[in-house]
């Protein structure tokens, strides 16, 4: 078998371990395992979404126009349905966008430490990758790199807030940065965690309607996987200028989300109480992890997401820590693959956090 050359040096994305795998490997009952590795909603899914899924007909293909979902999103964000594309997760929307504008001569620009799939999608397009020296979204560094290499950059990607670190620049800083980018260059705003950032600090809030009114080259992407509790349904969306949406849509596969996914997403948008309950719990509980880190002299990054990144030490490095907790039925995200001696912990329910923090303290005591 002859494979494309770019696969030789392409590392697979490493997701959080599934509960079923940990149960098999360590002989732990699934109900006794706590997964705080993949930034899923600890409260599950909205009751309205669950009811909608039970009422749909999965033997039938979904409405491929996604009329009802696009209309609901258009009302939510103050735009038109023609400004919206639906994807199997927001990552599919970004993959299509990168393929639409990048090639061997036009690469992507990103922060040094950010969502690993950006590089994988760039390699699909044979596109080079430009990145900052800073781990974070240093927009001044990004602007400098862009200015020097504008002709060779097809897409600039900002993860707002950033996964896996959790930091987030102010919206005003982002808008100023967008003014520096040529209208011939696509800018992707990956806003998978924007609901959390807006709750914690409204200065971080990127408003899609404002982006659409000012920038024809910007794609705002969002997801139902986090705040809306539909990670297993795989529904995402992109908002952009109609011409940009038309071009990206040429790469969209037919029926790219399922009939139950479509029904769940429409219903989830109508259950804001569920969303706000989860977000409030997130920021009520997060200070407990900050206090733990401070207690043991561990660095952490103030987070605007539903997770926190905590840096460990050489004596108890991130791999040892993650493995030790795995044996206790607690799944963390080891950030070793990002070159960091750190773990990322999704903020769970109070009961889950009690157990996770107890296990963490036992490791560092």
CSV table of C-alpha atoms in Angstrom, one decimal:
chain,number,residue,atom,x,y,z
A,1,UNK,CA,0.0,0.0,0.0
A,2,UNK,CA,1.3,3.4,-1.0
A,3,UNK,CA,0.3,6.2,1.4
A,4,UNK,CA,0.6,10.0,1.0
A,5,UNK,CA,4.0,11.2,2.2
A,6,UNK,CA,2.5,13.7,4.7
A,7,UNK,CA,1.3,10.8,6.8
A,8,UNK,CA,4.8,9.8,7.7
A,9,UNK,CA,5.3,12.6,10.2
A,10,UNK,CA,1.7,13.1,11.1
A,11,UNK,CA,0.9,12.4,14.8
A,12,UNK,CA,-2.6,11.3,15.6
A,13,UNK,CA,-4.7,13.5,17.8
A,14,UNK,CA,-4.8,12.2,21.3
A,15,UNK,CA,-8.3,12.4,22.9
A,16,UNK,CA,-9.0,11.8,26.5
A,17,UNK,CA,-9.3,8.1,27.4
A,18,UNK,CA,-12.9,6.8,27.3
A,19,UNK,CA,-14.5,5.4,30.4
A,20,UNK,CA,-15.0,2.0,28.8
A,21,UNK,CA,-11.3,1.6,28.1
A,22,UNK,CA,-10.3,2.5,31.7
A,23,UNK,CA,-12.9,0.1,33.0
A,24,UNK,CA,-11.4,-2.8,31.0
A,25,UNK,CA,-7.8,-2.0,31.7
A,26,UNK,CA,-8.1,-1.4,35.4
A,27,UNK,CA,-11.0,-3.5,36.4
A,28,UNK,CA,-13.0,-0.5,37.7
A,29,UNK,CA,-16.7,-0.3,37.4
A,30,UNK,CA,-17.7,2.3,34.9
A,31,UNK,CA,-20.0,4.0,37.5
A,32,UNK,CA,-17.0,4.5,39.7
A,33,UNK,CA,-14.9,6.3,37.0
A,34,UNK,CA,-14.7,10.1,36.8
A,35,UNK,CA,-13.8,11.5,33.5
A,36,UNK,CA,-12.5,15.1,33.6
A,37,UNK,CA,-10.3,14.9,30.5
A,38,UNK,CA,-12.4,15.9,27.5
A,39,UNK,CA,-14.3,19.1,28.7
A,40,UNK,CA,-17.7,17.4,28.4
A,41,UNK,CA,-20.6,18.8,30.3
A,42,UNK,CA,-20.7,17.1,33.8
A,43,UNK,CA,-24.5,17.5,33.9
A,44,UNK,CA,-25.0,15.6,30.7
A,45,UNK,CA,-27.5,16.9,28.2
A,46,UNK,CA,-30.6,19.1,28.4
A,47,UNK,CA,-33.8,17.2,29.2
A,48,UNK,CA,-35.3,19.0,26.3
A,49,UNK,CA,-32.6,17.7,24.0
A,50,UNK,CA,-33.0,14.2,25.3
A,51,UNK,CA,-36.8,14.3,24.7
A,52,UNK,CA,-36.2,15.7,21.2
A,53,UNK,CA,-33.9,12.8,20.3
A,54,UNK,CA,-36.4,10.2,21.6
A,55,UNK,CA,-39.1,11.8,19.4
A,56,UNK,CA,-37.1,11.8,16.1
A,57,UNK,CA,-37.0,9.2,13.4
A,58,UNK,CA,-33.3,8.0,13.0
A,59,UNK,CA,-34.2,5.8,10.0
A,60,UNK,CA,-34.6,9.0,7.9
A,61,UNK,CA,-31.8,11.3,6.7
A,62,UNK,CA,-32.0,14.8,8.3
A,63,UNK,CA,-33.1,17.9,6.4
A,64,UNK,CA,-29.8,18.6,4.7
A,65,UNK,CA,-30.6,22.3,4.5
A,66,UNK,CA,-30.7,22.3,8.4
A,67,UNK,CA,-33.3,25.0,8.0
A,68,UNK,CA,-34.7,24.9,11.6
A,69,UNK,CA,-31.3,24.8,13.2
A,70,UNK,CA,-29.9,27.6,11.1
A,71,UNK,CA,-33.0,29.7,11.8
A,72,UNK,CA,-32.6,29.2,15.5
A,73,UNK,CA,-28.9,30.1,15.4
A,74,UNK,CA,-29.6,33.2,13.2
A,75,UNK,CA,-32.1,34.4,15.8
A,76,UNK,CA,-29.7,33.7,18.6
A,77,UNK,CA,-26.7,35.6,17.0
A,78,UNK,CA,-28.5,38.3,15.0
A,79,UNK,CA,-27.6,37.2,11.5
A,80,UNK,CA,-29.2,35.5,8.5
A,81,UNK,CA,-29.4,31.7,7.9
A,82,UNK,CA,-27.3,32.3,4.8
A,83,UNK,CA,-24.4,33.3,7.1
A,84,UNK,CA,-24.4,29.8,8.7
A,85,UNK,CA,-22.8,26.4,7.9
A,86,UNK,CA,-23.4,23.3,10.0
A,87,UNK,CA,-20.7,20.8,10.7
A,88,UNK,CA,-20.1,17.5,12.5
A,89,UNK,CA,-18.6,19.4,15.4
A,90,UNK,CA,-17.0,22.8,14.9
A,91,UNK,CA,-13.7,21.1,14.0
A,92,UNK,CA,-15.3,19.9,10.7
A,93,UNK,CA,-16.3,23.4,9.9
A,94,UNK,CA,-12.7,24.6,10.5
A,95,UNK,CA,-11.3,21.6,8.5
A,96,UNK,CA,-13.4,22.6,5.5
A,97,UNK,CA,-12.4,26.2,5.8
A,98,UNK,CA,-8.6,25.4,6.0
A,99,UNK,CA,-8.9,23.1,3.0
A,100,UNK,CA,-10.7,25.9,1.1
A,101,UNK,CA,-7.9,28.5,1.4
A,102,UNK,CA,-4.7,26.7,2.3
A,103,UNK,CA,-2.2,24.8,0.1
A,104,UNK,CA,1.6,24.2,-0.1
A,105,UNK,CA,2.1,27.9,-0.7
A,106,UNK,CA,-0.4,29.3,1.8
A,107,UNK,CA,-0.2,28.0,5.4
A,108,UNK,CA,-1.8,28.7,8.8
A,109,UNK,CA,-0.7,31.0,11.6
A,110,UNK,CA,-1.5,30.0,15.2
A,111,UNK,CA,-0.4,30.3,18.8
A,112,UNK,CA,2.4,28.0,19.9
A,113,UNK,CA,0.2,25.9,22.2
A,114,UNK,CA,-3.4,25.5,21.0
A,115,UNK,CA,-5.8,22.9,19.6
A,116,UNK,CA,-3.7,20.1,18.0
A,117,UNK,CA,-6.2,19.5,15.1
A,118,UNK,CA,-5.3,22.8,13.4
A,119,UNK,CA,-1.9,21.3,12.4
A,120,UNK,CA,-3.5,18.1,11.2
A,121,UNK,CA,-5.9,19.9,9.0
A,122,UNK,CA,-3.1,22.1,7.6
A,123,UNK,CA,-1.1,18.9,6.7
A,124,UNK,CA,-4.2,17.6,4.9
A,125,UNK,CA,-3.9,20.7,2.7
A,126,UNK,CA,0.0,20.3,2.5
A,127,UNK,CA,0.1,23.7,4.1
A,128,UNK,CA,3.0,25.1,6.2
A,129,UNK,CA,2.4,26.1,9.9
A,130,UNK,CA,3.6,29.4,11.4
A,131,UNK,CA,3.4,29.8,15.1
A,132,UNK,CA,4.3,32.3,17.9
A,133,UNK,CA,7.1,31.8,20.3
A,134,UNK,CA,4.7,32.6,23.1
A,135,UNK,CA,2.6,29.7,24.5
A,136,UNK,CA,-0.3,32.1,24.6
A,137,UNK,CA,-2.3,34.2,22.1
A,138,UNK,CA,0.2,37.0,21.9
A,139,UNK,CA,-1.5,39.1,19.3
A,140,UNK,CA,1.4,41.4,18.8
A,141,UNK,CA,3.6,38.4,18.0
A,142,UNK,CA,1.0,37.1,15.6
A,143,UNK,CA,0.7,40.4,13.9
A,144,UNK,CA,4.5,40.6,13.4
A,145,UNK,CA,4.6,37.1,11.9
A,146,UNK,CA,1.7,37.8,9.7
A,147,UNK,CA,3.2,41.1,8.4
A,148,UNK,CA,6.4,39.3,7.4
A,149,UNK,CA,4.7,36.3,5.8
A,150,UNK,CA,1.3,37.6,4.6
A,151,UNK,CA,1.6,36.3,1.1
A,152,UNK,CA,2.2,32.8,2.4
A,153,UNK,CA,-0.5,32.7,5.1
A,154,UNK,CA,-3.9,31.5,4.0
A,155,UNK,CA,-5.6,31.3,7.4
A,156,UNK,CA,-5.0,32.8,10.9
A,157,UNK,CA,-6.5,30.8,13.7
A,158,UNK,CA,-7.4,32.2,17.1
A,159,UNK,CA,-8.7,29.8,19.8
A,160,UNK,CA,-10.9,32.1,22.0
A,161,UNK,CA,-10.7,31.0,24.8
A,162,UNK,CA,-7.7,28.8,24.2
A,163,UNK,CA,-7.7,25.0,24.4
A,164,UNK,CA,-5.8,23.5,26.2
A,165,UNK,CA,-4.5,26.4,28.3
A,166,UNK,CA,-7.7,28.5,29.0
A,167,UNK,CA,-6.4,32.0,28.5
A,168,UNK,CA,-8.4,34.6,26.4
A,169,UNK,CA,-7.6,38.1,25.2
A,170,UNK,CA,-10.2,40.8,25.4
A,171,UNK,CA,-12.6,41.1,22.5
A,172,UNK,CA,-11.4,44.7,21.8
A,173,UNK,CA,-7.8,43.4,21.3
A,174,UNK,CA,-9.1,40.7,18.9
A,175,UNK,CA,-11.0,43.3,16.9
A,176,UNK,CA,-7.9,45.5,16.7
A,177,UNK,CA,-5.9,42.5,15.5
A,178,UNK,CA,-8.5,41.7,12.8
A,179,UNK,CA,-8.1,45.2,11.4
A,180,UNK,CA,-4.5,44.4,10.6
A,181,UNK,CA,-5.3,41.3,8.5
A,182,UNK,CA,-5.8,41.5,4.8
A,183,UNK,CA,-9.3,40.7,3.6
A,184,UNK,CA,-7.7,38.1,1.3
A,185,UNK,CA,-6.7,36.1,4.4
A,186,UNK,CA,-9.2,33.9,6.2
A,187,UNK,CA,-9.3,34.4,10.0
A,188,UNK,CA,-10.9,31.6,12.0
A,189,UNK,CA,-12.2,32.4,15.5
A,190,UNK,CA,-12.6,29.1,17.3
A,191,UNK,CA,-15.1,30.0,20.0
A,192,UNK,CA,-16.0,26.6,21.3
A,193,UNK,CA,-15.8,27.9,24.9
A,194,UNK,CA,-17.1,31.5,24.3
A,195,UNK,CA,-20.2,30.9,26.5
A,196,UNK,CA,-17.9,30.4,29.5
A,197,UNK,CA,-15.7,33.4,28.7
A,198,UNK,CA,-18.6,35.7,28.4
A,199,UNK,CA,-20.1,34.5,31.7
A,200,UNK,CA,-16.8,35.1,33.6
A,201,UNK,CA,-15.9,38.4,31.9
A,202,UNK,CA,-18.0,40.2,29.3
A,203,UNK,CA,-14.9,42.0,28.0
A,204,UNK,CA,-13.9,38.6,26.4
A,205,UNK,CA,-17.2,38.3,24.5
A,206,UNK,CA,-16.7,38.0,20.7
A,207,UNK,CA,-20.1,39.0,19.2
A,208,UNK,CA,-20.8,37.2,15.9
A,209,UNK,CA,-23.1,40.0,14.7
A,210,UNK,CA,-20.3,42.5,15.2
A,211,UNK,CA,-17.8,40.3,13.4
A,212,UNK,CA,-20.1,39.8,10.4
A,213,UNK,CA,-20.8,43.5,10.1
A,214,UNK,CA,-17.1,44.5,10.1
A,215,UNK,CA,-15.1,41.6,8.5
A,216,UNK,CA,-15.8,39.7,5.3
A,217,UNK,CA,-12.9,37.4,5.9
A,218,UNK,CA,-13.7,36.1,9.4
A,219,UNK,CA,-15.3,32.8,10.3
A,220,UNK,CA,-16.7,32.4,13.8
A,221,UNK,CA,-17.1,28.8,14.8
A,222,UNK,CA,-19.1,27.5,17.8
A,223,UNK,CA,-20.2,24.1,19.1
A,224,UNK,CA,-22.9,22.3,21.0
A,225,UNK,CA,-20.3,20.0,22.6
A,226,UNK,CA,-19.4,22.0,25.7
A,227,UNK,CA,-21.9,24.3,27.3
A,228,UNK,CA,-24.9,22.7,25.6
A,229,UNK,CA,-23.9,19.1,26.7
A,230,UNK,CA,-24.0,17.5,23.3
A,231,UNK,CA,-20.4,16.2,22.8
A,232,UNK,CA,-21.6,12.8,21.7
A,233,UNK,CA,-24.0,14.3,19.1
A,234,UNK,CA,-21.2,16.2,17.2
A,235,UNK,CA,-22.9,19.4,16.1
A,236,UNK,CA,-21.0,22.6,15.4
A,237,UNK,CA,-21.5,25.7,13.3
A,238,UNK,CA,-19.7,28.5,11.5
A,239,UNK,CA,-20.9,32.1,11.0
A,240,UNK,CA,-19.4,34.2,8.2
A,241,UNK,CA,-20.0,36.4,5.2
A,242,UNK,CA,-22.4,34.7,2.8
A,243,UNK,CA,-19.8,34.4,0.0
A,244,UNK,CA,-17.3,32.7,2.4
A,245,UNK,CA,-20.1,30.3,3.6
A,246,UNK,CA,-21.0,29.5,-0.1
A,247,UNK,CA,-17.4,28.6,-0.9
A,248,UNK,CA,-16.8,26.5,2.3
A,249,UNK,CA,-20.1,24.7,1.8
A,250,UNK,CA,-18.8,23.2,-1.5
A,251,UNK,CA,-16.7,21.0,0.7
A,252,UNK,CA,-19.4,19.9,3.1
A,253,UNK,CA,-20.5,16.3,2.8
A,254,UNK,CA,-24.3,15.7,2.5
A,255,UNK,CA,-26.1,14.8,5.8
A,256,UNK,CA,-23.0,15.6,7.8
A,257,UNK,CA,-24.9,15.5,11.1
A,258,UNK,CA,-27.4,12.9,12.1
A,259,UNK,CA,-31.1,13.2,12.5
A,260,UNK,CA,-30.9,12.8,16.4
A,261,UNK,CA,-28.1,15.3,16.5
A,262,UNK,CA,-30.2,17.9,14.6
A,263,UNK,CA,-33.2,17.4,16.8
A,264,UNK,CA,-31.0,17.6,20.0
A,265,UNK,CA,-29.3,20.8,18.9
A,266,UNK,CA,-32.5,22.6,18.1
A,267,UNK,CA,-34.0,21.7,21.4
A,268,UNK,CA,-30.8,22.5,23.3
A,269,UNK,CA,-30.9,26.1,22.0
A,270,UNK,CA,-34.3,26.4,23.7
A,271,UNK,CA,-33.0,25.4,27.2
A,272,UNK,CA,-30.9,28.4,28.4
A,273,UNK,CA,-31.6,27.5,32.0
A,274,UNK,CA,-29.7,24.2,31.6
A,275,UNK,CA,-26.8,26.0,30.0
A,276,UNK,CA,-26.5,28.7,32.6
A,277,UNK,CA,-26.8,26.1,35.4
A,278,UNK,CA,-23.7,24.3,34.0
A,279,UNK,CA,-21.7,27.5,33.5
A,280,UNK,CA,-22.5,28.8,37.0
A,281,UNK,CA,-21.4,25.5,38.5
A,282,UNK,CA,-18.2,25.7,36.5
A,283,UNK,CA,-17.1,29.0,38.0
A,284,UNK,CA,-18.4,28.2,41.4
A,285,UNK,CA,-16.2,25.1,41.5
A,286,UNK,CA,-13.1,26.3,39.6
A,287,UNK,CA,-11.7,28.3,42.6
A,288,UNK,CA,-11.3,25.0,44.5
A,289,UNK,CA,-8.7,23.9,41.9
A,290,UNK,CA,-7.0,27.2,42.0
A,291,UNK,CA,-6.7,26.9,45.8
A,292,UNK,CA,-5.3,23.4,45.5
A,293,UNK,CA,-2.6,24.6,43.1
A,294,UNK,CA,-1.7,27.5,45.3
A,295,UNK,CA,-1.6,25.2,48.4
A,296,UNK,CA,1.0,23.0,46.8
A,297,UNK,CA,3.0,25.7,45.0
A,298,UNK,CA,1.8,24.6,41.5
A,299,UNK,CA,1.4,27.1,38.7
A,300,UNK,CA,-2.0,27.3,37.0
A,301,UNK,CA,-3.5,29.5,34.3
A,302,UNK,CA,-6.6,31.6,35.1
A,303,UNK,CA,-9.2,30.0,32.9
A,304,UNK,CA,-12.1,31.3,30.9
A,305,UNK,CA,-13.3,27.8,29.9
A,306,UNK,CA,-14.8,24.7,31.6
A,307,UNK,CA,-11.3,23.4,32.4
A,308,UNK,CA,-8.1,24.4,34.2
A,309,UNK,CA,-4.5,23.7,33.2
A,310,UNK,CA,-2.3,23.0,36.2
A,311,UNK,CA,1.5,22.6,35.9
A,312,UNK,CA,3.1,19.9,37.9
A,313,UNK,CA,6.7,19.5,39.1
A,314,UNK,CA,9.6,17.2,38.2
A,315,UNK,CA,9.1,14.9,41.2
A,316,UNK,CA,5.5,14.3,40.2
A,317,UNK,CA,5.4,15.0,36.5
A,318,UNK,CA,2.2,15.1,34.5
A,319,UNK,CA,2.6,11.6,33.2
A,320,UNK,CA,3.1,10.1,36.6
A,321,UNK,CA,0.2,12.1,38.0
A,322,UNK,CA,-2.2,11.2,35.2
A,323,UNK,CA,-1.2,7.5,35.4
A,324,UNK,CA,-1.6,7.4,39.2
A,325,UNK,CA,-5.0,9.0,39.1
A,326,UNK,CA,-6.1,6.7,36.2
A,327,UNK,CA,-5.5,3.7,38.5
A,328,UNK,CA,-7.9,5.3,40.9
A,329,UNK,CA,-10.5,5.7,38.2
A,330,UNK,CA,-10.0,9.4,37.5
A,331,UNK,CA,-9.2,10.4,33.9
A,332,UNK,CA,-7.2,13.6,33.5
A,333,UNK,CA,-5.8,15.1,30.3
A,334,UNK,CA,-2.0,14.8,30.3
A,335,UNK,CA,-0.6,17.7,28.3
A,336,UNK,CA,2.8,16.0,27.7
A,337,UNK,CA,1.9,15.7,24.0
A,338,UNK,CA,1.9,19.5,23.9
A,339,UNK,CA,5.4,19.6,25.3
A,340,UNK,CA,4.0,20.7,28.7
A,341,UNK,CA,4.5,19.3,32.2
A,342,UNK,CA,0.9,19.9,33.0
A,343,UNK,CA,-2.5,18.4,33.2
A,344,UNK,CA,-5.9,19.8,32.0
A,345,UNK,CA,-8.8,19.1,34.3
A,346,UNK,CA,-12.4,19.6,33.3
A,347,UNK,CA,-14.5,21.2,36.1
A,348,UNK,CA,-17.0,18.6,37.2
A,349,UNK,CA,-19.9,18.5,39.6
A,350,UNK,CA,-19.2,19.3,43.3
A,351,UNK,CA,-19.3,15.5,44.1
A,352,UNK,CA,-16.9,14.7,41.2
A,353,UNK,CA,-14.6,17.6,42.3
A,354,UNK,CA,-14.6,16.4,45.9
A,355,UNK,CA,-13.1,13.0,44.7
A,356,UNK,CA,-10.7,14.5,42.2
A,357,UNK,CA,-9.3,17.0,44.7
A,358,UNK,CA,-9.0,14.4,47.4
A,359,UNK,CA,-6.9,12.3,45.0
A,360,UNK,CA,-4.8,15.2,43.9
A,361,UNK,CA,-4.0,16.2,47.4
A,362,UNK,CA,-3.0,12.6,48.3
A,363,UNK,CA,-0.5,12.7,45.4
A,364,UNK,CA,1.2,15.9,46.5
A,365,UNK,CA,0.9,15.5,50.3
